[in-house]
Amino acid sequence: MPQWGDKIDGKEVVLRTLRSDSLEVDVTNFGATLSAVRVLNKSEWIDVLLGYESLDRYLQGGKPNFSSAVGRCANRIAGGTFDLDGHTYTLEKNNGPNHLHGGTKGFWQEIFEVVSYNDNSITLSLFSPDGHMGYPGNLQLYITYEVRGNELHFSYEGKTDQATLLNLTNHGYWNLKGHHAGTILDHKLMVNASHTTAVDENLTITGELNSLKGTAADLREDLHLISDVVDQAGPLDANYCLTLEGPDASEKVGSKAGELLAARVEAPNGISMEVWTDQPGIQVYTGNFVGLPEHPDTWHGKGAKWHKFSGLCLEPQLWPDGIHHKNFPSPILRPDETYRQHSWHVFSTQ
């Protein structure tokens, strides 16, 4: 049975812990994955992230992209194909007619190199060769996870030698009561977004924006009980287009002009989490397919069994499938550019 410290394809797979007085984060270089996030709440450490307790669980029936780095492109690319600089590139279709989250051998299955590590931060690197999963260009990627007091920071940097696509995120499944403590339906949620990117029956992005004004899916301003939102709007799985604050905010939907508060979630035990980002979108997913019976080996870990709505995903990102929609922020990365993204979570307790 594979254990932390074992080698896979000649590369050591490790588990490291980042610490502050109020926050502990377990990170493995397998997929640049977070396996646990513990928040100190009234002298008790609460693990608020769904994850597995062993390397073997990730390798044997583990959930793809489970609180891991997602790439090269988070979310869907329509038809599993795109044109760039006069060339047509064909990607794996691993989600119906579409390409999802970088493919079945996306970053979640890669073993990253540990560049540096101390009690507060870890930097991981990955070389993704030209043609991997169909994407062009040799890509050099760096991901840094850092704990600063009650904040968990995600910093991404990427360089390519050929024009390619890059849209990264972390696919964390959060339950602020504790990953073992039931559903997130009793959590309250705010998302600072006035629109979502529209999808068709295959969840393919259409290029249109849906206004949220006057709908049950408009989660701005106040905190909204998730059970009420699900009852009225249905389970959520949508890219929310973030809105800059100010009198002309309606003209700045999706602008990447600074770091902003994207979302806030609160649990009845007094733990709250804010998500800040410099990205123009955030995928909001209420765990609608967690616990599916066709995957019995997937939905349990760290002594818990997870069911529908056991975890909430809040994934900062570019708007999905921007390569096919000129009105969207572009995911194209060229050799003379450096991809950078910075997002962070702020945890608080009462």
Tab-separated table of C-alpha atoms in Angstrom:
chain	number	residue	atom	x	y	z
A	1	MET	CA	0.000	0.000	0.000
A	2	PRO	CA	1.567	3.335	-1.049
A	3	GLN	CA	2.476	5.628	1.854
A	4	TRP	CA	3.622	9.223	2.152
A	5	GLY	CA	7.335	9.208	1.400
A	6	ASP	CA	7.088	6.467	-1.226
A	7	LYS	CA	8.250	7.070	-4.776
A	8	ILE	CA	6.045	6.965	-7.865
A	9	ASP	CA	7.834	6.938	-11.210
A	10	GLY	CA	10.998	7.775	-9.308
A	11	LYS	CA	9.498	10.840	-7.588
A	12	GLU	CA	8.951	11.012	-3.835
A	13	VAL	CA	5.424	11.862	-2.728
A	14	VAL	CA	5.418	13.804	0.522
A	15	LEU	CA	2.944	15.348	2.944
A	16	ARG	CA	3.908	18.616	4.622
A	17	THR	CA	2.091	20.756	7.186
A	18	LEU	CA	1.947	24.555	7.212
A	19	ARG	CA	1.215	26.121	10.607
A	20	SER	CA	0.245	29.278	12.411
A	21	ASP	CA	-1.298	29.739	15.856
A	22	SER	CA	-4.817	29.470	14.370
A	23	LEU	CA	-4.457	27.490	11.128
A	24	GLU	CA	-2.884	24.207	9.999
A	25	VAL	CA	-2.783	23.047	6.368
A	26	ASP	CA	-1.659	19.616	5.119
A	27	VAL	CA	-0.235	19.765	1.581
A	28	THR	CA	1.014	16.976	-0.658
A	29	ASN	CA	2.998	17.359	-3.861
A	30	PHE	CA	0.677	14.778	-5.442
A	31	GLY	CA	-1.445	17.111	-7.519
A	32	ALA	CA	-0.424	20.103	-5.373
A	33	THR	CA	-3.302	18.911	-3.205
A	34	LEU	CA	-4.581	20.174	0.131
A	35	SER	CA	-5.614	17.141	2.180
A	36	ALA	CA	-6.696	18.955	5.360
A	37	VAL	CA	-7.246	22.493	6.645
A	38	ARG	CA	-7.655	22.775	10.404
A	39	VAL	CA	-9.057	25.929	12.011
A	40	LEU	CA	-8.682	26.583	15.734
A	41	ASN	CA	-12.163	27.229	17.094
A	42	LYS	CA	-12.668	27.602	20.865
A	43	SER	CA	-9.566	25.504	21.677
A	44	GLU	CA	-10.621	22.745	19.231
A	45	TRP	CA	-9.025	22.094	15.838
A	46	ILE	CA	-11.746	21.648	13.181
A	47	ASP	CA	-10.781	20.081	9.827
A	48	VAL	CA	-12.910	22.062	7.364
A	49	LEU	CA	-11.742	20.444	4.096
A	50	LEU	CA	-12.827	17.156	2.521
A	51	GLY	CA	-9.799	15.009	1.722
A	52	TYR	CA	-8.135	11.641	2.143
A	53	GLU	CA	-5.996	10.333	4.975
A	54	SER	CA	-3.428	8.447	2.892
A	55	LEU	CA	-1.647	8.431	-0.447
A	56	ASP	CA	-3.268	5.099	-1.229
A	57	ARG	CA	-6.725	6.707	-1.104
A	58	TYR	CA	-5.715	9.285	-3.704
A	59	LEU	CA	-4.331	6.582	-5.984
A	60	GLN	CA	-7.070	3.962	-5.560
A	61	GLY	CA	-10.456	5.349	-6.566
A	62	GLY	CA	-9.770	8.865	-5.354
A	63	LYS	CA	-11.872	11.769	-6.589
A	64	PRO	CA	-10.209	13.612	-9.501
A	65	ASN	CA	-9.297	17.240	-8.733
A	66	PHE	CA	-10.139	16.707	-5.056
A	67	SER	CA	-8.902	19.903	-3.364
A	68	SER	CA	-6.012	19.856	-5.852
A	69	ALA	CA	-4.549	22.244	-8.398
A	70	VAL	CA	-6.641	22.201	-11.570
A	71	GLY	CA	-5.075	22.743	-14.995
A	72	ARG	CA	-4.070	23.488	-17.558
A	73	CYS	CA	-7.588	24.886	-17.824
A	74	ALA	CA	-10.163	24.799	-15.065
A	75	ASN	CA	-13.749	24.151	-16.125
A	76	ARG	CA	-14.899	23.188	-19.634
A	77	ILE	CA	-13.594	23.796	-23.138
A	78	ALA	CA	-16.383	23.309	-25.650
A	79	GLY	CA	-16.008	20.394	-28.020
A	80	GLY	CA	-12.559	19.546	-26.669
A	81	THR	CA	-10.932	21.669	-29.355
A	82	PHE	CA	-9.714	25.213	-29.963
A	83	ASP	CA	-7.938	27.307	-32.590
A	84	LEU	CA	-4.897	29.374	-31.694
A	85	ASP	CA	-2.587	31.277	-34.043
A	86	GLY	CA	-3.749	29.345	-37.099
A	87	HIS	CA	-3.507	25.905	-35.508
A	88	THR	CA	-6.315	23.630	-34.323
A	89	TYR	CA	-5.656	21.738	-31.111
A	90	THR	CA	-7.636	18.688	-30.020
A	91	LEU	CA	-8.025	17.915	-26.328
A	92	GLU	CA	-9.417	14.908	-24.524
A	93	LYS	CA	-13.215	14.883	-24.247
A	94	ASN	CA	-13.650	13.690	-20.674
A	95	ASN	CA	-16.991	15.339	-19.866
A	96	GLY	CA	-19.565	14.466	-22.497
A	97	PRO	CA	-18.736	16.510	-25.594
A	98	ASN	CA	-16.349	18.766	-23.673
A	99	HIS	CA	-12.893	18.857	-22.130
A	100	LEU	CA	-12.949	19.364	-18.346
A	101	HIS	CA	-10.287	20.471	-15.826
A	102	GLY	CA	-7.286	19.647	-18.002
A	103	GLY	CA	-8.303	16.049	-18.748
A	104	THR	CA	-8.063	12.703	-16.998
A	105	LYS	CA	-4.326	13.230	-16.592
A	106	GLY	CA	-4.542	16.853	-15.514
A	107	PHE	CA	-2.409	18.464	-12.825
A	108	TRP	CA	-4.264	16.591	-10.072
A	109	GLN	CA	-2.364	13.428	-11.059
A	110	GLU	CA	1.059	15.033	-11.450
A	111	ILE	CA	3.830	14.773	-8.872
A	112	PHE	CA	5.198	18.256	-8.293
A	113	GLU	CA	8.724	19.038	-7.165
A	114	VAL	CA	9.099	20.628	-3.742
A	115	VAL	CA	11.130	23.781	-4.412
A	116	SER	CA	11.061	25.145	-0.872
A	117	TYR	CA	9.303	24.459	2.403
A	118	ASN	CA	9.113	25.942	5.887
A	119	ASP	CA	6.520	26.021	8.671
A	120	ASN	CA	4.502	28.719	6.908
A	121	SER	CA	4.797	28.063	3.169
A	122	ILE	CA	5.564	25.547	0.453
A	123	THR	CA	6.444	26.182	-3.188
A	124	LEU	CA	5.839	23.414	-5.718
A	125	SER	CA	6.887	23.284	-9.375
A	126	LEU	CA	5.765	21.276	-12.377
A	127	PHE	CA	7.047	21.011	-15.943
A	128	SER	CA	4.160	20.208	-18.297
A	129	PRO	CA	5.501	19.179	-21.715
A	130	ASP	CA	4.274	20.340	-25.087
A	131	GLY	CA	1.293	18.230	-26.168
A	132	HIS	CA	0.277	17.044	-22.703
A	133	MET	CA	-3.473	16.374	-22.853
A	134	GLY	CA	-3.356	18.109	-26.230
A	135	TYR	CA	-2.216	21.535	-25.032
A	136	PRO	CA	0.584	23.300	-26.912
A	137	GLY	CA	3.791	24.591	-25.369
A	138	ASN	CA	6.231	23.541	-22.687
A	139	LEU	CA	4.835	25.013	-19.490
A	140	GLN	CA	6.779	25.712	-16.303
A	141	LEU	CA	4.461	26.181	-13.345
A	142	TYR	CA	5.020	27.282	-9.737
A	143	ILE	CA	2.421	27.108	-6.972
A	144	THR	CA	2.949	28.524	-3.495
A	145	TYR	CA	0.660	27.824	-0.558
A	146	GLU	CA	1.291	30.097	2.414
A	147	VAL	CA	-0.261	30.446	5.868
A	148	ARG	CA	-0.270	33.975	7.281
A	149	GLY	CA	-2.030	33.992	10.629
A	150	ASN	CA	-5.662	33.151	9.827
A	151	GLU	CA	-5.126	33.426	6.048
A	152	LEU	CA	-4.347	30.724	3.480
A	153	HIS	CA	-2.781	32.147	0.305
A	154	PHE	CA	-2.668	30.560	-3.154
A	155	SER	CA	-0.105	32.029	-5.576
A	156	TYR	CA	0.358	30.719	-9.118
A	157	GLU	CA	2.989	31.561	-11.739
A	158	GLY	CA	3.412	30.081	-15.217
A	159	LYS	CA	5.683	30.514	-18.260
A	160	THR	CA	5.426	28.905	-21.695
A	161	ASP	CA	7.659	28.676	-24.778
A	162	GLN	CA	4.664	28.604	-27.133
A	163	ALA	CA	1.230	30.204	-27.072
A	164	THR	CA	-1.063	28.066	-24.925
A	165	LEU	CA	-4.043	28.256	-22.573
A	166	LEU	CA	-3.792	28.552	-18.792
A	167	ASN	CA	-6.588	29.011	-16.248
A	168	LEU	CA	-5.756	27.620	-12.817
A	169	THR	CA	-7.678	27.131	-9.589
A	170	ASN	CA	-7.891	24.918	-6.526
A	171	HIS	CA	-10.923	22.613	-6.319
A	172	GLY	CA	-11.353	22.582	-2.536
A	173	TYR	CA	-14.477	21.065	-0.963
A	174	TRP	CA	-15.265	23.035	2.196
A	175	ASN	CA	-17.478	22.297	5.194
A	176	LEU	CA	-16.842	24.785	7.972
A	177	LYS	CA	-18.596	22.652	10.597
A	178	GLY	CA	-15.974	19.979	9.910
A	179	HIS	CA	-15.648	17.688	6.905
A	180	HIS	CA	-17.362	14.911	8.900
A	181	ALA	CA	-20.279	17.032	10.148
A	182	GLY	CA	-23.047	16.630	7.574
A	183	THR	CA	-24.080	19.015	4.824
A	184	ILE	CA	-23.365	22.661	4.057
A	185	LEU	CA	-27.070	23.456	3.647
A	186	ASP	CA	-27.046	25.237	7.028
A	187	HIS	CA	-24.144	27.475	5.939
A	188	LYS	CA	-24.817	31.041	4.799
A	189	LEU	CA	-23.229	32.356	1.609
A	190	MET	CA	-22.535	35.695	-0.068
A	191	VAL	CA	-21.055	35.944	-3.589
A	192	ASN	CA	-20.120	39.352	-4.989
A	193	ALA	CA	-21.384	38.778	-8.524
A	194	SER	CA	-24.131	40.300	-10.653
A	195	HIS	CA	-24.061	37.727	-13.489
A	196	THR	CA	-23.218	34.123	-14.276
A	197	THR	CA	-21.870	32.689	-17.510
A	198	ALA	CA	-24.748	30.881	-19.245
A	199	VAL	CA	-24.524	27.175	-20.111
A	200	ASP	CA	-26.498	24.736	-22.240
A	201	GLU	CA	-27.773	21.260	-21.331
A	202	ASN	CA	-24.200	19.864	-21.508
A	203	LEU	CA	-22.872	22.640	-19.227
A	204	THR	CA	-21.117	24.091	-22.270
A	205	ILE	CA	-20.534	27.835	-21.943
A	206	THR	CA	-22.668	29.708	-24.492
A	207	GLY	CA	-20.945	33.102	-24.308
A	208	GLU	CA	-23.976	34.849	-22.886
A	209	LEU	CA	-24.186	36.364	-19.406
A	210	ASN	CA	-27.187	35.738	-17.178
A	211	SER	CA	-28.201	38.661	-14.982
A	212	LEU	CA	-28.843	37.566	-11.411
A	213	LYS	CA	-30.869	40.611	-10.433
A	214	GLY	CA	-34.181	39.595	-8.919
A	215	THR	CA	-33.354	35.863	-8.920
A	216	ALA	CA	-32.856	33.427	-6.058
A	217	ALA	CA	-29.288	32.890	-7.291
A	218	ASP	CA	-28.360	36.539	-6.617
A	219	LEU	CA	-26.161	36.145	-3.541
A	220	ARG	CA	-24.860	39.689	-3.227
A	221	GLU	CA	-24.870	41.895	-0.162
A	222	ASP	CA	-26.542	39.718	2.494
A	223	LEU	CA	-25.618	36.223	3.605
A	224	HIS	CA	-28.074	33.677	2.194
A	225	LEU	CA	-28.940	30.345	3.790
A	226	ILE	CA	-27.770	27.735	1.282
A	227	SER	CA	-30.777	25.466	1.871
A	228	ASP	CA	-33.081	28.341	0.856
A	229	VAL	CA	-30.978	29.068	-2.230
A	230	VAL	CA	-31.045	25.409	-3.303
A	231	ASP	CA	-34.799	25.179	-2.716
A	232	GLN	CA	-35.528	28.286	-4.780
A	233	ALA	CA	-32.783	28.305	-7.436
A	234	GLY	CA	-31.786	24.648	-7.504
A	235	PRO	CA	-28.329	23.240	-6.664
A	236	LEU	CA	-25.580	25.597	-7.797
A	237	ASP	CA	-22.802	24.800	-10.270
A	238	ALA	CA	-22.035	28.036	-12.086
A	239	ASN	CA	-19.286	30.533	-12.787
A	240	TYR	CA	-20.198	33.743	-11.008
A	241	CYS	CA	-18.853	36.877	-12.737
A	242	LEU	CA	-17.339	39.002	-10.014
A	243	THR	CA	-18.213	42.670	-9.739
A	244	LEU	CA	-15.922	45.450	-8.612
A	245	GLU	CA	-17.454	47.667	-5.955
A	246	GLY	CA	-18.362	51.267	-6.627
A	247	PRO	CA	-21.024	53.426	-8.301
A	248	ASP	CA	-20.118	52.163	-11.776
A	249	ALA	CA	-19.714	48.526	-10.756
A	250	SER	CA	-22.213	47.396	-13.383
A	251	GLU	CA	-19.705	48.465	-16.042
A	252	LYS	CA	-16.914	46.476	-14.437
A	253	VAL	CA	-18.314	42.955	-14.441
A	254	GLY	CA	-15.421	40.566	-14.912
A	255	SER	CA	-12.734	43.257	-14.871
A	256	LYS	CA	-9.380	42.031	-13.617
A	257	ALA	CA	-8.475	45.365	-12.099
A	258	GLY	CA	-7.590	44.440	-8.548
A	259	GLU	CA	-8.079	42.061	-5.676
A	260	LEU	CA	-11.597	41.832	-4.291
A	261	LEU	CA	-13.781	39.950	-1.863
A	262	ALA	CA	-15.388	37.280	-4.028
A	263	ALA	CA	-17.358	35.286	-1.461
A	264	ARG	CA	-18.048	34.827	2.218
A	265	VAL	CA	-19.460	31.726	3.888
A	266	GLU	CA	-20.479	31.236	7.522
A	267	ALA	CA	-21.279	28.051	9.441
A	268	PRO	CA	-23.512	27.752	12.528
A	269	ASN	CA	-20.497	26.860	14.697
A	270	GLY	CA	-19.120	30.390	14.282
A	271	ILE	CA	-16.416	29.629	11.704
A	272	SER	CA	-16.472	31.840	8.618
A	273	MET	CA	-14.345	31.974	5.458
A	274	GLU	CA	-13.818	34.830	3.032
A	275	VAL	CA	-12.431	34.204	-0.466
A	276	TRP	CA	-10.394	37.043	-1.960
A	277	THR	CA	-8.966	36.957	-5.481
A	278	ASP	CA	-7.587	38.896	-8.430
A	279	GLN	CA	-9.541	36.668	-10.828
A	280	PRO	CA	-12.739	37.806	-12.621
A	281	GLY	CA	-14.819	34.719	-11.801
A	282	ILE	CA	-15.517	32.136	-9.126
A	283	GLN	CA	-17.134	28.738	-9.637
A	284	VAL	CA	-19.774	28.114	-6.984
A	285	TYR	CA	-20.693	24.448	-6.543
A	286	THR	CA	-22.889	23.177	-3.713
A	287	GLY	CA	-21.698	19.560	-3.839
A	288	ASN	CA	-24.680	18.349	-5.832
A	289	PHE	CA	-22.979	15.120	-6.952
A	290	VAL	CA	-21.058	14.297	-3.795
A	291	GLY	CA	-21.912	10.818	-2.564
A	292	LEU	CA	-23.080	9.328	-5.836
A	293	PRO	CA	-23.634	5.570	-5.311
A	294	GLU	CA	-21.857	4.672	-8.559
A	295	HIS	CA	-18.583	5.787	-6.937
A	296	PRO	CA	-18.610	4.067	-3.524
A	297	ASP	CA	-14.815	4.185	-3.149
A	298	THR	CA	-14.657	7.940	-3.658
A	299	TRP	CA	-16.859	9.606	-1.108
A	300	HIS	CA	-15.264	8.745	2.224
A	301	GLY	CA	-12.076	9.780	3.933
A	302	LYS	CA	-10.446	10.706	7.246
A	303	GLY	CA	-13.026	8.604	9.077
A	304	ALA	CA	-16.076	10.220	7.478
A	305	LYS	CA	-18.561	9.323	4.764
A	306	TRP	CA	-19.744	12.184	2.570
A	307	HIS	CA	-23.154	12.644	0.995
A	308	LYS	CA	-24.916	15.099	-1.305
A	309	PHE	CA	-24.185	18.697	-0.259
A	310	SER	CA	-21.366	17.637	2.104
A	311	GLY	CA	-18.962	20.166	0.595
A	312	LEU	CA	-19.028	23.646	-0.947
A	313	CYS	CA	-16.592	24.615	-3.720
A	314	LEU	CA	-15.568	28.238	-4.277
A	315	GLU	CA	-13.012	28.271	-7.102
A	316	PRO	CA	-11.482	31.561	-8.309
A	317	GLN	CA	-10.827	31.438	-12.043
A	318	LEU	CA	-11.010	33.131	-15.407
A	319	TRP	CA	-14.430	32.805	-16.990
A	320	PRO	CA	-14.604	29.316	-18.516
A	321	ASP	CA	-13.938	28.641	-22.200
A	322	GLY	CA	-12.691	32.138	-22.862
A	323	ILE	CA	-10.823	30.879	-25.925
A	324	HIS	CA	-14.186	30.576	-27.715
A	325	HIS	CA	-15.712	33.866	-26.560
A	326	LYS	CA	-14.015	37.163	-27.374
A	327	ASN	CA	-16.156	38.994	-24.824
A	328	PHE	CA	-14.585	36.906	-22.016
A	329	PRO	CA	-11.230	37.444	-20.287
A	330	SER	CA	-8.636	35.620	-22.386
A	331	PRO	CA	-6.916	32.429	-21.140
A	332	ILE	CA	-4.148	32.728	-23.752
A	333	LEU	CA	-0.597	32.785	-22.386
A	334	ARG	CA	2.226	33.748	-24.728
A	335	PRO	CA	6.009	33.228	-24.399
A	336	ASP	CA	6.690	36.880	-23.549
A	337	GLU	CA	4.121	36.841	-20.724
A	338	THR	CA	3.973	35.454	-17.192
A	339	TYR	CA	0.741	34.020	-15.852
A	340	ARG	CA	0.112	35.121	-12.277
A	341	GLN	CA	-2.828	34.567	-9.975
A	342	HIS	CA	-3.281	35.344	-6.295
A	343	SER	CA	-6.230	34.199	-4.196
A	344	TRP	CA	-6.574	33.748	-0.467
A	345	HIS	CA	-8.981	32.522	2.175
A	346	VAL	CA	-9.487	34.328	5.465
A	347	PHE	CA	-10.821	32.216	8.339
A	348	SER	CA	-12.515	33.741	11.376
A	349	THR	CA	-14.147	32.377	14.519
A	350	GLN	CA	-16.569	33.766	17.043
